[in-house]
GROMACS .gro file of C-alpha atoms in nm:
model
  265
    1UNK     CA    1   1.490   0.501   0.235
    2UNK     CA    2   1.190   0.277   0.159
    3UNK     CA    3   1.253   0.005  -0.096
    4UNK     CA    4   1.258   0.186  -0.435
    5UNK     CA    5   1.195   0.541  -0.308
    6UNK     CA    6   1.325   0.797  -0.062
    7UNK     CA    7   1.044   0.941   0.147
    8UNK     CA    8   1.023   1.291   0.292
    9UNK     CA    9   0.929   1.260   0.659
   10UNK     CA   10   0.854   1.541   0.902
   11UNK     CA   11   0.822   1.496   1.280
   12UNK     CA   12   0.657   1.740   1.521
   13UNK     CA   13   0.697   1.701   1.896
   14UNK     CA   14   0.961   1.490   2.067
   15UNK     CA   15   1.124   1.263   1.804
   16UNK     CA   16   1.210   1.021   2.087
   17UNK     CA   17   0.849   1.001   2.210
   18UNK     CA   18   0.700   0.654   2.249
   19UNK     CA   19   0.349   0.782   2.174
   20UNK     CA   20   0.343   0.853   1.800
   21UNK     CA   21   0.076   0.929   1.543
   22UNK     CA   22   0.157   0.880   1.174
   23UNK     CA   23  -0.067   1.082   0.940
   24UNK     CA   24  -0.144   0.939   0.595
   25UNK     CA   25  -0.253   1.197   0.343
   26UNK     CA   26  -0.518   1.170   0.077
   27UNK     CA   27  -0.502   1.156  -0.298
   28UNK     CA   28  -0.349   0.953  -0.439
   29UNK     CA   29  -0.131   1.225  -0.587
   30UNK     CA   30  -0.151   1.491  -0.317
   31UNK     CA   31   0.133   1.565  -0.077
   32UNK     CA   32   0.126   1.599   0.301
   33UNK     CA   33   0.131   1.980   0.296
   34UNK     CA   34  -0.239   2.013   0.375
   35UNK     CA   35  -0.201   1.776   0.673
   36UNK     CA   36   0.047   1.990   0.866
   37UNK     CA   37  -0.222   2.142   1.089
   38UNK     CA   38  -0.229   1.800   1.259
   39UNK     CA   39   0.101   1.897   1.420
   40UNK     CA   40  -0.094   2.090   1.682
   41UNK     CA   41  -0.157   1.748   1.840
   42UNK     CA   42   0.216   1.718   1.914
   43UNK     CA   43   0.366   1.778   2.257
   44UNK     CA   44   0.671   1.692   2.462
   45UNK     CA   45   0.535   1.341   2.509
   46UNK     CA   46   0.354   1.293   2.179
   47UNK     CA   47   0.493   1.305   1.825
   48UNK     CA   48   0.307   1.363   1.499
   49UNK     CA   49   0.464   1.230   1.181
   50UNK     CA   50   0.371   1.346   0.832
   51UNK     CA   51   0.526   1.202   0.517
   52UNK     CA   52   0.489   1.246   0.143
   53UNK     CA   53   0.378   0.925  -0.023
   54UNK     CA   54   0.580   0.783  -0.312
   55UNK     CA   55   0.598   1.011  -0.611
   56UNK     CA   56   0.440   1.307  -0.430
   57UNK     CA   57   0.574   1.623  -0.270
   58UNK     CA   58   0.939   1.587  -0.173
   59UNK     CA   59   0.948   1.207  -0.197
   60UNK     CA   60   1.103   1.047  -0.502
   61UNK     CA   61   0.931   0.866  -0.787
   62UNK     CA   62   0.936   0.487  -0.765
   63UNK     CA   63   1.077   0.232  -1.006
   64UNK     CA   64   0.851  -0.052  -0.890
   65UNK     CA   65   0.514   0.121  -0.915
   66UNK     CA   66   0.212   0.213  -0.705
   67UNK     CA   67   0.053  -0.111  -0.585
   68UNK     CA   68  -0.106  -0.115  -0.240
   69UNK     CA   69   0.177  -0.340  -0.117
   70UNK     CA   70   0.419  -0.058  -0.206
   71UNK     CA   71   0.221   0.196  -0.004
   72UNK     CA   72   0.208  -0.046   0.291
   73UNK     CA   73   0.584  -0.107   0.272
   74UNK     CA   74   0.647   0.269   0.266
   75UNK     CA   75   0.438   0.322   0.580
   76UNK     CA   76   0.623   0.040   0.754
   77UNK     CA   77   0.954   0.204   0.657
   78UNK     CA   78   0.834   0.530   0.815
   79UNK     CA   79   0.740   0.348   1.136
   80UNK     CA   80   1.078   0.179   1.151
   81UNK     CA   81   1.256   0.510   1.093
   82UNK     CA   82   1.063   0.669   1.379
   83UNK     CA   83   1.173   0.376   1.595
   84UNK     CA   84   0.861   0.282   1.791
   85UNK     CA   85   0.698  -0.059   1.818
   86UNK     CA   86   0.342   0.056   1.752
   87UNK     CA   87   0.174   0.376   1.637
   88UNK     CA   88  -0.157   0.552   1.604
   89UNK     CA   89  -0.262   0.595   1.241
   90UNK     CA   90  -0.465   0.885   1.105
   91UNK     CA   91  -0.574   0.833   0.746
   92UNK     CA   92  -0.755   1.101   0.549
   93UNK     CA   93  -0.955   1.013   0.236
   94UNK     CA   94  -0.737   0.777   0.027
   95UNK     CA   95  -0.504   0.760   0.328
   96UNK     CA   96  -0.776   0.576   0.520
   97UNK     CA   97  -0.747   0.284   0.278
   98UNK     CA   98  -0.370   0.273   0.329
   99UNK     CA   99  -0.417   0.282   0.708
  100UNK     CA  100  -0.662  -0.009   0.708
  101UNK     CA  101  -0.456  -0.224   0.471
  102UNK     CA  102  -0.142  -0.153   0.678
  103UNK     CA  103  -0.329  -0.260   0.993
  104UNK     CA  104  -0.426  -0.588   0.827
  105UNK     CA  105  -0.064  -0.650   0.722
  106UNK     CA  106   0.093  -0.536   1.052
  107UNK     CA  107  -0.176  -0.552   1.322
  108UNK     CA  108   0.076  -0.564   1.606
  109UNK     CA  109   0.227  -0.234   1.488
  110UNK     CA  110  -0.100  -0.040   1.525
  111UNK     CA  111  -0.228   0.104   1.851
  112UNK     CA  112  -0.538   0.281   1.720
  113UNK     CA  113  -0.683   0.406   1.392
  114UNK     CA  114  -0.844   0.741   1.311
  115UNK     CA  115  -1.026   0.773   0.979
  116UNK     CA  116  -1.127   1.119   0.857
  117UNK     CA  117  -1.334   1.131   0.538
  118UNK     CA  118  -1.193   0.788   0.461
  119UNK     CA  119  -1.215   0.613   0.128
  120UNK     CA  120  -1.394   0.278   0.108
  121UNK     CA  121  -1.273  -0.075   0.059
  122UNK     CA  122  -1.482  -0.185  -0.240
  123UNK     CA  123  -1.535  -0.029  -0.584
  124UNK     CA  124  -1.914  -0.059  -0.554
  125UNK     CA  125  -1.928   0.171  -0.251
  126UNK     CA  126  -1.668   0.398  -0.411
  127UNK     CA  127  -1.878   0.433  -0.725
  128UNK     CA  128  -2.182   0.532  -0.521
  129UNK     CA  129  -1.980   0.799  -0.343
  130UNK     CA  130  -1.829   0.926  -0.667
  131UNK     CA  131  -2.180   0.957  -0.813
  132UNK     CA  132  -2.282   1.170  -0.514
  133UNK     CA  133  -1.978   1.394  -0.564
  134UNK     CA  134  -2.045   1.430  -0.937
  135UNK     CA  135  -2.400   1.544  -0.867
  136UNK     CA  136  -2.272   1.811  -0.630
  137UNK     CA  137  -2.013   1.933  -0.880
  138UNK     CA  138  -2.281   1.962  -1.149
  139UNK     CA  139  -2.509   2.156  -0.916
  140UNK     CA  140  -2.229   2.398  -0.823
  141UNK     CA  141  -2.141   2.444  -1.190
  142UNK     CA  142  -2.501   2.539  -1.257
  143UNK     CA  143  -2.472   2.797  -0.978
  144UNK     CA  144  -2.150   2.935  -1.129
  145UNK     CA  145  -1.942   2.842  -0.823
  146UNK     CA  146  -1.738   2.574  -1.003
  147UNK     CA  147  -1.612   2.651  -1.355
  148UNK     CA  148  -1.697   2.449  -1.661
  149UNK     CA  149  -1.491   2.290  -1.803
  150UNK     CA  150  -1.271   2.187  -1.511
  151UNK     CA  151  -0.902   2.273  -1.553
  152UNK     CA  152  -0.746   2.184  -1.215
  153UNK     CA  153  -0.799   2.004  -0.886
  154UNK     CA  154  -0.857   2.340  -0.717
  155UNK     CA  155  -1.159   2.401  -0.941
  156UNK     CA  156  -1.363   2.128  -0.772
  157UNK     CA  157  -1.260   2.195  -0.412
  158UNK     CA  158  -1.579   2.394  -0.333
  159UNK     CA  159  -1.769   2.066  -0.374
  160UNK     CA  160  -1.572   1.920  -0.084
  161UNK     CA  161  -1.700   2.173   0.170
  162UNK     CA  162  -2.028   2.218   0.350
  163UNK     CA  163  -2.007   2.585   0.251
  164UNK     CA  164  -1.891   2.602  -0.112
  165UNK     CA  165  -1.784   2.961  -0.046
  166UNK     CA  166  -1.559   2.853   0.242
  167UNK     CA  167  -1.248   3.071   0.258
  168UNK     CA  168  -0.989   2.800   0.206
  169UNK     CA  169  -0.657   2.821   0.389
  170UNK     CA  170  -0.347   2.830   0.174
  171UNK     CA  171  -0.253   2.468   0.237
  172UNK     CA  172  -0.573   2.362   0.061
  173UNK     CA  173  -0.593   2.629  -0.205
  174UNK     CA  174  -0.232   2.565  -0.311
  175UNK     CA  175  -0.232   2.189  -0.252
  176UNK     CA  176   0.040   2.013  -0.456
  177UNK     CA  177  -0.103   1.743  -0.681
  178UNK     CA  178   0.058   1.494  -0.917
  179UNK     CA  179  -0.207   1.356  -1.157
  180UNK     CA  180   0.033   1.090  -1.287
  181UNK     CA  181   0.056   0.936  -0.940
  182UNK     CA  182  -0.322   0.925  -0.914
  183UNK     CA  183  -0.364   0.765  -1.256
  184UNK     CA  184  -0.092   0.506  -1.202
  185UNK     CA  185  -0.217   0.417  -0.853
  186UNK     CA  186  -0.576   0.353  -0.959
  187UNK     CA  187  -0.447   0.159  -1.260
  188UNK     CA  188  -0.236  -0.059  -1.030
  189UNK     CA  189  -0.529  -0.116  -0.792
  190UNK     CA  190  -0.766  -0.217  -1.071
  191UNK     CA  191  -1.108  -0.345  -0.965
  192UNK     CA  192  -0.993  -0.368  -0.605
  193UNK     CA  193  -1.162  -0.526  -0.305
  194UNK     CA  194  -0.969  -0.450   0.013
  195UNK     CA  195  -1.215  -0.596   0.264
  196UNK     CA  196  -1.014  -0.917   0.323
  197UNK     CA  197  -0.887  -0.928   0.680
  198UNK     CA  198  -1.045  -0.599   0.786
  199UNK     CA  199  -1.313  -0.797   0.969
  200UNK     CA  200  -1.037  -0.937   1.195
  201UNK     CA  201  -0.908  -0.599   1.310
  202UNK     CA  202  -0.987  -0.548   1.678
  203UNK     CA  203  -0.822  -0.210   1.726
  204UNK     CA  204  -1.001   0.097   1.860
  205UNK     CA  205  -1.118   0.301   1.560
  206UNK     CA  206  -1.247   0.657   1.542
  207UNK     CA  207  -1.440   0.736   1.224
  208UNK     CA  208  -1.484   1.110   1.173
  209UNK     CA  209  -1.713   1.220   0.892
  210UNK     CA  210  -1.832   1.558   0.775
  211UNK     CA  211  -2.211   1.570   0.758
  212UNK     CA  212  -2.181   1.738   0.415
  213UNK     CA  213  -1.896   1.529   0.276
  214UNK     CA  214  -1.964   1.503  -0.099
  215UNK     CA  215  -1.919   1.125  -0.099
  216UNK     CA  216  -2.215   1.078   0.136
  217UNK     CA  217  -2.284   0.853   0.434
  218UNK     CA  218  -2.254   0.543   0.214
  219UNK     CA  219  -1.880   0.553   0.287
  220UNK     CA  220  -1.934   0.552   0.662
  221UNK     CA  221  -2.184   0.268   0.648
  222UNK     CA  222  -1.955   0.053   0.431
  223UNK     CA  223  -1.655   0.116   0.657
  224UNK     CA  224  -1.852   0.030   0.972
  225UNK     CA  225  -1.973  -0.297   0.817
  226UNK     CA  226  -1.618  -0.394   0.718
  227UNK     CA  227  -1.481  -0.328   1.071
  228UNK     CA  228  -1.710  -0.586   1.229
  229UNK     CA  229  -1.465  -0.694   1.504
  230UNK     CA  230  -1.326  -0.351   1.591
  231UNK     CA  231  -1.447  -0.108   1.855
  232UNK     CA  232  -1.568   0.171   1.629
  233UNK     CA  233  -1.671   0.520   1.740
  234UNK     CA  234  -1.842   0.726   1.470
  235UNK     CA  235  -1.854   1.105   1.493
  236UNK     CA  236  -2.048   1.306   1.234
  237UNK     CA  237  -1.947   1.672   1.227
  238UNK     CA  238  -2.222   1.923   1.148
  239UNK     CA  239  -2.162   2.192   0.885
  240UNK     CA  240  -1.846   2.016   0.773
  241UNK     CA  241  -1.736   1.853   0.451
  242UNK     CA  242  -1.440   1.638   0.349
  243UNK     CA  243  -1.167   1.841   0.522
  244UNK     CA  244  -1.137   1.915   0.894
  245UNK     CA  245  -1.014   2.265   0.810
  246UNK     CA  246  -1.379   2.367   0.790
  247UNK     CA  247  -1.456   2.242   1.142
  248UNK     CA  248  -1.119   2.235   1.325
  249UNK     CA  249  -1.241   2.285   1.682
  250UNK     CA  250  -1.481   1.991   1.676
  251UNK     CA  251  -1.239   1.770   1.485
  252UNK     CA  252  -0.942   1.823   1.714
  253UNK     CA  253  -1.158   1.792   2.025
  254UNK     CA  254  -1.276   1.444   1.924
  255UNK     CA  255  -0.930   1.333   1.808
  256UNK     CA  256  -0.762   1.446   2.129
  257UNK     CA  257  -1.024   1.275   2.344
  258UNK     CA  258  -0.982   0.951   2.147
  259UNK     CA  259  -0.602   0.957   2.170
  260UNK     CA  260  -0.614   1.019   2.544
  261UNK     CA  261  -0.810   0.695   2.583
  262UNK     CA  262  -0.537   0.495   2.409
  263UNK     CA  263  -0.196   0.621   2.530
  264UNK     CA  264   0.132   0.442   2.494
  265UNK     CA  265   0.181   0.178   2.768
   0.00000   0.00000   0.00000
């Protein structure tokens, strides 16, 4: 239970482990299904937690809405349910925003932060990234790789990869998506600016970015500027786009090395 919703939570590894990573999926509107490959990080001493955000996947629809404070409260409910004092956070895409805002609200509950293809904290930077993505979609439509008109989220996925002909695994090709959640979330966020307090975060942060992510390096630069007090390691993966599924070996190698530097006390 989390306020006005019931969240679906899945734990890999030892559920009693004191070293825990909570994964925060992208969207808004997707479910955690495409994040399950992160469970390979789990072990007898390390747990990986995935959960479906409010209104997505197997979690219930809320009565109070989709404001950022709701997403933060949900993540805190997941941490409390897991029963550890502090956790590692891994936020992908939109999930990166949730991770950073949670860390501002509950800094003592966060051990380290991993951002993969993370969204940005201001609408100006977001608009620049969206313009980059739109240009790539148009180019791939002209090549006949992406259909026109667009009819589903799956149609545009080739734009998210370094190789638009990448043979997508099933968890991406069949990714659940609730467009209503996306629409209502962005409506609730409005003309957001989430930079407040991020400059006070002093956690270790790993920023992982695909060299060919459609949103462009503007996202990385904006995130690095916002995290002015944190110890930030930036890794740019060659021949990789928005999803680590295209470059799993390099991605998991860097994530494992980072986590080993920041174990539970």
